[in-house]
mmCIF file of C-alpha atoms and ligand atoms in Angstrom:
data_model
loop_
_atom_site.group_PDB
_atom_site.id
_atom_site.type_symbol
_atom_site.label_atom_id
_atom_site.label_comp_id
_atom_site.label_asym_id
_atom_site.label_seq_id
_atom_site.Cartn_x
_atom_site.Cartn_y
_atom_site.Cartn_z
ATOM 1 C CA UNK A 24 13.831 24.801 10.662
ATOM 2 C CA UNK A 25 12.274 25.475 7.152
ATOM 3 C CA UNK A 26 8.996 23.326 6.601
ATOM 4 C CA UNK A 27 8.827 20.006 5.276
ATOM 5 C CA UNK A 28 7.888 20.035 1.887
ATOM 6 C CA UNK A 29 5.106 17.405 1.242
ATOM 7 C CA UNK A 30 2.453 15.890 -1.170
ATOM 8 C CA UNK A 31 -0.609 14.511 0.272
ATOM 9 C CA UNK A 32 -1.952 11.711 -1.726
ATOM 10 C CA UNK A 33 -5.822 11.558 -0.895
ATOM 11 C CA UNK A 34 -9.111 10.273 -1.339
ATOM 12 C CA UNK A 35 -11.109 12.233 0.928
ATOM 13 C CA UNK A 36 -13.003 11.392 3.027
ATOM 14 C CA UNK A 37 -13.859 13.057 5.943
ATOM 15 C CA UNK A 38 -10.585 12.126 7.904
ATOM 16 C CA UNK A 39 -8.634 13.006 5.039
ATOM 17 C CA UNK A 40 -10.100 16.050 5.243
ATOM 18 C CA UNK A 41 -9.139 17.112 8.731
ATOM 19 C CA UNK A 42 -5.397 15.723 7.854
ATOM 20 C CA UNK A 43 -5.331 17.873 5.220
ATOM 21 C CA UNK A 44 -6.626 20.813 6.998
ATOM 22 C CA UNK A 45 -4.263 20.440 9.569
ATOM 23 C CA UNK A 46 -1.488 20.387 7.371
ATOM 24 C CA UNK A 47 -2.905 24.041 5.650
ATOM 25 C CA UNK A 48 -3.071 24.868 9.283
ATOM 26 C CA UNK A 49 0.415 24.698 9.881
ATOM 27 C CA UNK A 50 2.522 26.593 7.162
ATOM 28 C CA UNK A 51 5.729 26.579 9.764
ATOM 29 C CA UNK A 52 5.950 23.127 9.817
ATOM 30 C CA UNK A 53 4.396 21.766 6.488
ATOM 31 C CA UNK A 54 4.768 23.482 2.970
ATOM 32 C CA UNK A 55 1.719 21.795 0.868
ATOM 33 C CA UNK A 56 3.256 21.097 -2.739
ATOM 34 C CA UNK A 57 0.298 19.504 -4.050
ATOM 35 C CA UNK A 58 -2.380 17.478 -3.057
ATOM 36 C CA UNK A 59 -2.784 14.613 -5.865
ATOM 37 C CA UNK A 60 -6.354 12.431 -5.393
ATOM 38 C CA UNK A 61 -6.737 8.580 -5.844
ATOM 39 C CA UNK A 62 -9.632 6.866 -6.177
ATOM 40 C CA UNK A 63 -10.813 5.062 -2.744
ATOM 41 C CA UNK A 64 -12.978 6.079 -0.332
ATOM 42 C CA UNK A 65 -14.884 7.407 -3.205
ATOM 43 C CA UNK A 66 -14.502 7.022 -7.187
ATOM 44 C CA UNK A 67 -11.905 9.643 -8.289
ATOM 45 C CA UNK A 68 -13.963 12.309 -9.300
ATOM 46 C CA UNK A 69 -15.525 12.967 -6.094
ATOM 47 C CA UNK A 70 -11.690 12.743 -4.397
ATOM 48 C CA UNK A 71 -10.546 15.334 -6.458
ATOM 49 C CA UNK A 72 -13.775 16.938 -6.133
ATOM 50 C CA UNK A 73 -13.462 16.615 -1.817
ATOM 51 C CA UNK A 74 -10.117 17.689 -2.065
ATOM 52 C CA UNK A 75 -10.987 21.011 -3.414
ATOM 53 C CA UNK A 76 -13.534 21.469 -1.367
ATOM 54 C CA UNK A 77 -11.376 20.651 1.253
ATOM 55 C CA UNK A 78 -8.704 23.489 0.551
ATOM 56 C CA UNK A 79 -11.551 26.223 -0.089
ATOM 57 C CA UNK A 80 -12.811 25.517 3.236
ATOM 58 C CA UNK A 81 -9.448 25.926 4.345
ATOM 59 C CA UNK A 82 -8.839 29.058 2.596
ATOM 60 C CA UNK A 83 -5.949 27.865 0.475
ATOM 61 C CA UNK A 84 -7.746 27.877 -3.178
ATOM 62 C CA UNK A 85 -4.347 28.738 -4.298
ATOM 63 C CA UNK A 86 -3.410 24.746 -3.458
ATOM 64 C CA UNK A 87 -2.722 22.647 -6.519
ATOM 65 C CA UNK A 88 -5.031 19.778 -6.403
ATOM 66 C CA UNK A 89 -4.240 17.277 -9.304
ATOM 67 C CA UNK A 90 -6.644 13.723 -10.490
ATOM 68 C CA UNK A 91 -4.700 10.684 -10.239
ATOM 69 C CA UNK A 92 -5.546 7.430 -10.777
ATOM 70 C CA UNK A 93 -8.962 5.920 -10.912
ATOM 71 C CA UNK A 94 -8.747 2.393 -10.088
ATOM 72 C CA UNK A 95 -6.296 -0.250 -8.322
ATOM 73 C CA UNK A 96 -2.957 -1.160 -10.516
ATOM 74 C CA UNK A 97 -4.873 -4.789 -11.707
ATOM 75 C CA UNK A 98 -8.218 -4.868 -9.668
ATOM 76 C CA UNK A 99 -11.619 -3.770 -9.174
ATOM 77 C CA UNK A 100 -12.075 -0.350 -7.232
ATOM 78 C CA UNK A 101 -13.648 -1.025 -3.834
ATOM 79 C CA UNK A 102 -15.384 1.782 -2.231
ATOM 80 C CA UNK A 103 -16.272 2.761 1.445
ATOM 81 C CA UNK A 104 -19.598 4.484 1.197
ATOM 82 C CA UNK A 105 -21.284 2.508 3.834
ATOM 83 C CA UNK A 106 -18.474 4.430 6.252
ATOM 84 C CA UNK A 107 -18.240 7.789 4.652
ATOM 85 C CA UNK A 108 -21.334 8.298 3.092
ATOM 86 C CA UNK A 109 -22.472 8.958 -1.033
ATOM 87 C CA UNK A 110 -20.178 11.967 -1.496
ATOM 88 C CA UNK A 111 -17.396 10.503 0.845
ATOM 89 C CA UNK A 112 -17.482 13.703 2.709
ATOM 90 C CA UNK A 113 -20.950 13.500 4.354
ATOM 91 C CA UNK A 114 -21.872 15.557 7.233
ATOM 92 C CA UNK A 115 -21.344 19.396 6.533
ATOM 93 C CA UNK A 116 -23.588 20.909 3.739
ATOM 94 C CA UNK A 117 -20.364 22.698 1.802
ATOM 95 C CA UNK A 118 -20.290 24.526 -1.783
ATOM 96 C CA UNK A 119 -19.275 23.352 -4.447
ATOM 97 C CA UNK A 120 -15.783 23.917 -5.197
ATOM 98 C CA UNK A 121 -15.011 27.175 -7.370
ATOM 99 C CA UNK A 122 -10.910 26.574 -7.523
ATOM 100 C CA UNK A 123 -9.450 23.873 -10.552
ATOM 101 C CA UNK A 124 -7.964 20.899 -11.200
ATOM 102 C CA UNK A 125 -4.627 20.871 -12.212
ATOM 103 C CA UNK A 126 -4.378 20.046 -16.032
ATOM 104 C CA UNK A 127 -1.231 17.630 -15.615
ATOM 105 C CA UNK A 128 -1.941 13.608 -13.877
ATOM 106 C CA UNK A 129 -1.214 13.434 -10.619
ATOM 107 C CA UNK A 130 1.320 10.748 -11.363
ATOM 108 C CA UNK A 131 3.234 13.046 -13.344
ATOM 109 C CA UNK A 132 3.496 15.732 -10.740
ATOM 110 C CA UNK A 133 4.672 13.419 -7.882
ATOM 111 C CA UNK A 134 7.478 12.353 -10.431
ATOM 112 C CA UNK A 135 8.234 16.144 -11.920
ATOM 113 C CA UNK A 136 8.038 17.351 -8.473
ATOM 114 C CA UNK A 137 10.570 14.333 -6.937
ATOM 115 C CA UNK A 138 13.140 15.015 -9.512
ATOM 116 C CA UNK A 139 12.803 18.823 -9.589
ATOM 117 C CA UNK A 140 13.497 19.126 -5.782
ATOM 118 C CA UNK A 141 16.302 18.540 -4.074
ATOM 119 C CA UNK A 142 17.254 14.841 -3.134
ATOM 120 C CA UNK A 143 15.673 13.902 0.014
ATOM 121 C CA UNK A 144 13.603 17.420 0.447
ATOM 122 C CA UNK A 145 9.807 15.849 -0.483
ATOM 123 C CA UNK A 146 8.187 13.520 1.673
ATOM 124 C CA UNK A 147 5.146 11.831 0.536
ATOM 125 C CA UNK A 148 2.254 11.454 2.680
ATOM 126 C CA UNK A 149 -0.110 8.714 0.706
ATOM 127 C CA UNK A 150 -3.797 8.803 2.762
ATOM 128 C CA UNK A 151 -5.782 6.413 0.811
ATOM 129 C CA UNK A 152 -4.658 3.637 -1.656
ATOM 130 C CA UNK A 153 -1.782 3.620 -2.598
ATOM 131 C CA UNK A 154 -2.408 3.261 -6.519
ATOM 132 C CA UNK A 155 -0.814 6.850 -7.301
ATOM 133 C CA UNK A 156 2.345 6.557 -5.115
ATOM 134 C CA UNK A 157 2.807 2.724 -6.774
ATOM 135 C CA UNK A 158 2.360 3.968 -10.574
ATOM 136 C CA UNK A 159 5.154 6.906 -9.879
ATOM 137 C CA UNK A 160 7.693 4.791 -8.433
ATOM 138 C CA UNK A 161 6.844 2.100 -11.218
ATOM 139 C CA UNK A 162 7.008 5.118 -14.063
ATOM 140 C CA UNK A 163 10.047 6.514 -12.665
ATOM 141 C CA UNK A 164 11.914 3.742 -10.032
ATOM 142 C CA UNK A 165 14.750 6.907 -9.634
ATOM 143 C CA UNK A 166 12.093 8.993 -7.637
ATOM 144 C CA UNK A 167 12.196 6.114 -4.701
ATOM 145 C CA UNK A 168 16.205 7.604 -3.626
ATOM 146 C CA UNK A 169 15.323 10.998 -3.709
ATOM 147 C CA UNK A 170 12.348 10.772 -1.113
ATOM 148 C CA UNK A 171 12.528 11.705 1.771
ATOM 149 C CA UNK A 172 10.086 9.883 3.733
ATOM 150 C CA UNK A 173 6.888 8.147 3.059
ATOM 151 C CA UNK A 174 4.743 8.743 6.084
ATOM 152 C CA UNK A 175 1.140 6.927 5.540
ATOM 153 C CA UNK A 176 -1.723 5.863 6.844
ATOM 154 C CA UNK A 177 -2.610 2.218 6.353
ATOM 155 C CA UNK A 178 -2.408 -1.486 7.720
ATOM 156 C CA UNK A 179 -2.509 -3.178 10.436
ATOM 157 C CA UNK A 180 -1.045 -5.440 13.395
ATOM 158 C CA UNK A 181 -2.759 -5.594 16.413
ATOM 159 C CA UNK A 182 -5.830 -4.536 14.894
ATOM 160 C CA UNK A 183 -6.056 -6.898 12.335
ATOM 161 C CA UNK A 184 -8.367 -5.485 9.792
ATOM 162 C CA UNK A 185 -11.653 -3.280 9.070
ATOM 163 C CA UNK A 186 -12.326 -3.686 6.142
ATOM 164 C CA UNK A 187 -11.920 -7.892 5.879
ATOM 165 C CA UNK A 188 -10.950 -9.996 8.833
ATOM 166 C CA UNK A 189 -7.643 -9.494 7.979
ATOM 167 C CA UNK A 190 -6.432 -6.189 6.093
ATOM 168 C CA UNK A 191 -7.070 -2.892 6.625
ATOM 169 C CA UNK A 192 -9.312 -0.718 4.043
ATOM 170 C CA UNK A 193 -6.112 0.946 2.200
ATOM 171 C CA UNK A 194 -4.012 -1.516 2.062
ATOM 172 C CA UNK A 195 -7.077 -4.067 0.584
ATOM 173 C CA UNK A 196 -8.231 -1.552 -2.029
ATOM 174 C CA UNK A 197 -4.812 -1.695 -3.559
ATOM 175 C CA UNK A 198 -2.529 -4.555 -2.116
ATOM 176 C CA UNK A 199 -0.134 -4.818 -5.735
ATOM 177 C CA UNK A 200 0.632 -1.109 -5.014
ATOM 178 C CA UNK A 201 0.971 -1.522 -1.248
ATOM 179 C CA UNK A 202 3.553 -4.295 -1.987
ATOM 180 C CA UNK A 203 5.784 -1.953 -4.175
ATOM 181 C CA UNK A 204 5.641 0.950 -1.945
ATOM 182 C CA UNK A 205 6.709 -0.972 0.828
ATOM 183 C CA UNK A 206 9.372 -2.809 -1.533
ATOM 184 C CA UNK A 207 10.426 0.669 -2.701
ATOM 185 C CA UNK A 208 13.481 1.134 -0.385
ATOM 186 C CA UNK A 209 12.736 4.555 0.601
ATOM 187 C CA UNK A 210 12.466 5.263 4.760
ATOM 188 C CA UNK A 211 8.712 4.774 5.352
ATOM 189 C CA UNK A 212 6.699 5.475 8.776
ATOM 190 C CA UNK A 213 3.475 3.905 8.892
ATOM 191 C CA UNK A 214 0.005 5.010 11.073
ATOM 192 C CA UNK A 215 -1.815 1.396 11.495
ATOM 193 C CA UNK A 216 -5.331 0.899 12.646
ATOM 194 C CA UNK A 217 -3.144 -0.226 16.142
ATOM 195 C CA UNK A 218 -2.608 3.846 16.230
ATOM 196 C CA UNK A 219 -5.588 5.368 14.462
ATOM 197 C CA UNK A 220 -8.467 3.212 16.675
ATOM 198 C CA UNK A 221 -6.661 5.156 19.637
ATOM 199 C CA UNK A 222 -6.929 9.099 18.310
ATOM 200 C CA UNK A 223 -11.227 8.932 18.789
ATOM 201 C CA UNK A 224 -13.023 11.897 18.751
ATOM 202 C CA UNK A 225 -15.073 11.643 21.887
ATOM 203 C CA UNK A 226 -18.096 14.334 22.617
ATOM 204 C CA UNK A 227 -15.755 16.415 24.411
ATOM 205 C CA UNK A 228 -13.044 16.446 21.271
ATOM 206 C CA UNK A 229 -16.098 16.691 19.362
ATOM 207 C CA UNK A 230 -17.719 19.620 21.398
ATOM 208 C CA UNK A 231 -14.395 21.410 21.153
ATOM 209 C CA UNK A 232 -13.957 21.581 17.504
ATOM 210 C CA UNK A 233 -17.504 23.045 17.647
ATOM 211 C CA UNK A 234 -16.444 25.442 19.988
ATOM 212 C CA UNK A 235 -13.764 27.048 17.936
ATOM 213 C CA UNK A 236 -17.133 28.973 16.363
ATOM 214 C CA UNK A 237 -15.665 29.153 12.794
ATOM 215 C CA UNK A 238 -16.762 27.628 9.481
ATOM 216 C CA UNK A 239 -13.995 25.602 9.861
ATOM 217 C CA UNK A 240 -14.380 24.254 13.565
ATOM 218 C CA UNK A 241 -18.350 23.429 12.261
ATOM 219 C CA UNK A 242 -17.632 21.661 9.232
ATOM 220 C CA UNK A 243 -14.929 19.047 11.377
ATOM 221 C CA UNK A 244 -17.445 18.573 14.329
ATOM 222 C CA UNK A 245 -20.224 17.703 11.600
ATOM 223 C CA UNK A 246 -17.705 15.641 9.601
ATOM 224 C CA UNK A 247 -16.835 13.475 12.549
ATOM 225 C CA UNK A 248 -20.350 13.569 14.083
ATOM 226 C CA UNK A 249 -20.917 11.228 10.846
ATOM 227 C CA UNK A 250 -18.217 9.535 10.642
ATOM 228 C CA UNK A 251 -18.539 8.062 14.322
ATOM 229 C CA UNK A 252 -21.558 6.058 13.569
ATOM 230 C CA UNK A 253 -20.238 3.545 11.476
ATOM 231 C CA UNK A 254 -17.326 2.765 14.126
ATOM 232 C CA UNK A 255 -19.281 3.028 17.017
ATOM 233 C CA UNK A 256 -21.870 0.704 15.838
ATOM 234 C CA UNK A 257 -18.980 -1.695 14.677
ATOM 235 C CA UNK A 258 -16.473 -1.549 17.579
ATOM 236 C CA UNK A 259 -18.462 0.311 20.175
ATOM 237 C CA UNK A 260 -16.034 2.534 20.229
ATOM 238 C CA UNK A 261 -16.134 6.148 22.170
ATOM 239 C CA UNK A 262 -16.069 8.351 18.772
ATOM 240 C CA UNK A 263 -14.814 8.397 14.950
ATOM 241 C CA UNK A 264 -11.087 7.349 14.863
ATOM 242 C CA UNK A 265 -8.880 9.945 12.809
ATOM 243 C CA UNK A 266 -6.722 7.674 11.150
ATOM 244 C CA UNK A 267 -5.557 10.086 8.109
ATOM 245 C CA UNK A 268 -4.582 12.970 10.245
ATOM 246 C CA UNK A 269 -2.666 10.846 12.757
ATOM 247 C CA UNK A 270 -0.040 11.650 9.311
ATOM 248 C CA UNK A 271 0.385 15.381 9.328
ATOM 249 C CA UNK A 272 0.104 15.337 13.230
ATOM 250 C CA UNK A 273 2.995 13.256 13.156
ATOM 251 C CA UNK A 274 5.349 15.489 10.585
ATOM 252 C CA UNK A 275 4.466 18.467 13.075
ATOM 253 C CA UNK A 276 4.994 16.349 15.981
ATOM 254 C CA UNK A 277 6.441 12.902 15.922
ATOM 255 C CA UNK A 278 6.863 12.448 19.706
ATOM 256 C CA UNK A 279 3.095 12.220 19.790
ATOM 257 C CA UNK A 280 3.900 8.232 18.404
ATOM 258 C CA UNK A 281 5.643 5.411 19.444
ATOM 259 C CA UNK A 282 6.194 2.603 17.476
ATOM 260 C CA UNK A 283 8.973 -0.332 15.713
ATOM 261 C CA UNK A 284 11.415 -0.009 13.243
ATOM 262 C CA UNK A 285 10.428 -3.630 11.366
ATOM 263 C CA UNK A 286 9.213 -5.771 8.587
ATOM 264 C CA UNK A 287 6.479 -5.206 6.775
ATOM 265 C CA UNK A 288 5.045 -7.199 3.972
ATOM 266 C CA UNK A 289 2.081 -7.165 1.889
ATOM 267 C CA UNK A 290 0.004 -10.145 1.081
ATOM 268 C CA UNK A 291 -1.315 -10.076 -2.636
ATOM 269 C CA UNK A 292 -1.870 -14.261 -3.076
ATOM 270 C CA UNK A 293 -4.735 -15.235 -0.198
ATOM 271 C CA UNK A 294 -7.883 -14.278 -0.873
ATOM 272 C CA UNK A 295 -8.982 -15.120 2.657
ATOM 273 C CA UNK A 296 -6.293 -12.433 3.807
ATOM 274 C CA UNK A 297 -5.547 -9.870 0.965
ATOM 275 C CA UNK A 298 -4.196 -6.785 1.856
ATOM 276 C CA UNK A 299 -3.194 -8.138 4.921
ATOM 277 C CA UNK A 300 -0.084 -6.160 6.697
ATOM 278 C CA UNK A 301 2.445 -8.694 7.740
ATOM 279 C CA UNK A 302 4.160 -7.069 10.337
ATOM 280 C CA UNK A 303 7.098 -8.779 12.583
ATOM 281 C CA UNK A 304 5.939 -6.612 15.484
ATOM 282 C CA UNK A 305 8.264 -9.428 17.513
ATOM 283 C CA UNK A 306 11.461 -10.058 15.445
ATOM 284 C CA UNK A 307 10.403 -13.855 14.277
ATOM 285 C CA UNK A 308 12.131 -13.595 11.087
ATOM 286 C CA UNK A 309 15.560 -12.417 10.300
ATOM 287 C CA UNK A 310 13.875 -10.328 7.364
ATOM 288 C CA UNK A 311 15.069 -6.335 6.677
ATOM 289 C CA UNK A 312 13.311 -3.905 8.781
ATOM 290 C CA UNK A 313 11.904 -1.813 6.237
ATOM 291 C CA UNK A 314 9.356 0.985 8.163
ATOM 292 C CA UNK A 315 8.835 2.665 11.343
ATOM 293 C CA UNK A 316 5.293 0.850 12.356
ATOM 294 C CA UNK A 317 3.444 3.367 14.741
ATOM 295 C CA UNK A 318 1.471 1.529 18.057
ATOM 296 C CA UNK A 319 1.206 4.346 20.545
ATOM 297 C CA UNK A 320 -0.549 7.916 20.530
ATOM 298 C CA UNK A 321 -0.811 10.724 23.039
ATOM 299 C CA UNK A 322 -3.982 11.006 22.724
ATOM 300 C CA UNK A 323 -4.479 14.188 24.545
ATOM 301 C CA UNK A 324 -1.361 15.929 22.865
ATOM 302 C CA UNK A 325 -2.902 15.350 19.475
ATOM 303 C CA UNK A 326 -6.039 16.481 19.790
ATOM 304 C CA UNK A 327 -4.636 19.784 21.532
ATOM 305 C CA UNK A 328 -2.482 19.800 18.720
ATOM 306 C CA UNK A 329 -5.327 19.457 16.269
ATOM 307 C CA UNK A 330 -8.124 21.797 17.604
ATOM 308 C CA UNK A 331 -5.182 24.733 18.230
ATOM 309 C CA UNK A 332 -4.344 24.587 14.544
ATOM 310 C CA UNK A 333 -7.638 24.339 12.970
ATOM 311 C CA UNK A 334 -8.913 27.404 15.201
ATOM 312 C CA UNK A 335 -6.225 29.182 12.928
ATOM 313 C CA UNK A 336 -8.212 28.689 9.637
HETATM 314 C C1 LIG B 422 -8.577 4.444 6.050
HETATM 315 O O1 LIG B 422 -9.607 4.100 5.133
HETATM 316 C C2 LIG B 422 -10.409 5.218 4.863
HETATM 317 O O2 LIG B 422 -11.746 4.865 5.026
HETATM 318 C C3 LIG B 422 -9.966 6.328 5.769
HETATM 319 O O3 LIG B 422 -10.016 7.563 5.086
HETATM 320 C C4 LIG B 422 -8.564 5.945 6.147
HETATM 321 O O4 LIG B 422 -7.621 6.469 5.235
HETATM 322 C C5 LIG B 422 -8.842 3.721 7.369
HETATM 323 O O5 LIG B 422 -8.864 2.351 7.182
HETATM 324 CA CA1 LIG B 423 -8.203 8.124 3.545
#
């Protein structure tokens, strides 16, 4: 089967980062259009910054990294330093990226590259906020038919949230776009926290990326030696959770998930539970099922998966 052809929408971040890596890992299986950067995690210019970095570690300066938009469609940018650190990719000391930004918007490529394809070839893989994937479909409301899939990383159910009470750190940031991605029509699979708080990078995982003994292998066991503080002091959890690349894993190989085919809505009125994911895990309401909500992980399989692909950059 030929690859699937995808865009990674990003604000990296240190899981972003393995995601991403992963998906450079894995040429048979994934064919890396363009990785477009949204403000989130970080402001935009250290995303697009990250995601540069990113690719040179990966060896893939040839990638087209493009800036997108740098704040929410109507609010205030929030930012997750206190989880990802000042540069949002804290943890590995790496250079400075040599390779450039793309001149065009990253809005514009997701909307060239959607109409230039053929229908139902491009699937988008959104990784942060969804700001960029919201302004495209609002530019050009045609692109939403010829996608196909939107596989993301985002929400909540079981979970409830990390970022408020309620709502999951993606979704929050930008709950106007959430709500018209998830209105768009096009098939959507989403990774909640219910999945992500399950793929944890325990010492052994953690010892095992080390072990691969490349620049690569170092740079992901530093990465998520970082990241794990913040959620182990919060949830006492074993290890960082890799929510982003429980996405690329996923479009390599989806039997690694379980999940629902249901309704999810957005909520964009309370501000006691913005952002929240409204999902009808249980079939109360007789509204449309409108994405594939993810619940289960094989753990094990996916970090095989993971370490065996990044020992090939
Ligand atoms: C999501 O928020 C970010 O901090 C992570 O990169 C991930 O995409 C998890 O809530
Ligand atoms: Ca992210």
């Amino acid at each position: 089967m030929a690859p699937r052809k995808i865009i990674i929408d990003t604000d990296p971040g240190q899981d972003d980062a393995v995601a991403i890596l992963l998906a450079l890992a894995s040429p048979e299986d994934i064919d890396v259009l363009g990785v477009t950067a949204v403000a989130g995690n970080v402001p935009l210019p250290l995303t697009e910054k990250n995601a540069r970095i990113v690719c040179e570690l990966a060896g893939k300066p040839d990638t087209k990294v493009y800036a997108g938009c740098d704040a929410p469609l109507t609010r205030k940018l929030v930012t997750a330093e206190h989880v990802h650190g000042k540069t949002g990719l804290d943890g590995p000391t790496l250079p400075d990226p040599v390779m450039p930004l793309q001149d065009r918007h990253a809005v514009d490529f997701i909307i060239d590259t959607l109409r230039r394809e053929a229908p139902n070839t491009v699937t988008l893989c959104p990784l942060g906020p969804l700001t960029n994937v919201a302004t495209a479909l609002q530019q050009a409301p045609d692109i939403a038919e010829r996608l196909q899939e939107i596989v993301l990383m985002g929400g909540a159910y079981f979970e409830v949230g990390n970022i408020t009470p309620a709502a999951e750190f993606n979704i929050y940031v930008d709950p106007d776009a959430a709500k018209i991605v998830f209105g768009c029509g096009a098939p959507i699979t989403v990774m909640p926290l219910d999945v992500t708080h399950k793929a944890l990078v325990t010492q052994p995982r953690n010892d095992a990326f080390r072990a691969i003994g490349t620049p690569v292998g170092q740079a992901v066991a530093e990465m998520t030696d970082f990241f794990e503080r913040f959620d182990k002091q919060k949830y006492g959890s074993a290890g960082a959770p890799l929510h982003d690349p429980c996405v690329t894993a996923y479009l390599i190989d989806p039997d690694l998930f379980g999940g629902r085919h249901i309704n999810v809505e957005i909520e964009t009125g309370s501000d006691l539970t913005l952002g929240m994911t409204v999902a009808d895990w249980w079939g109360v309401t007789d509204r449309p099922a409108n994405a594939t909500f993810m619940r289960d992980i094989n753990a094990d399989g996916f970090f095989a998966l993971l370490t065996d692909r990044l020992a090939r950059l």
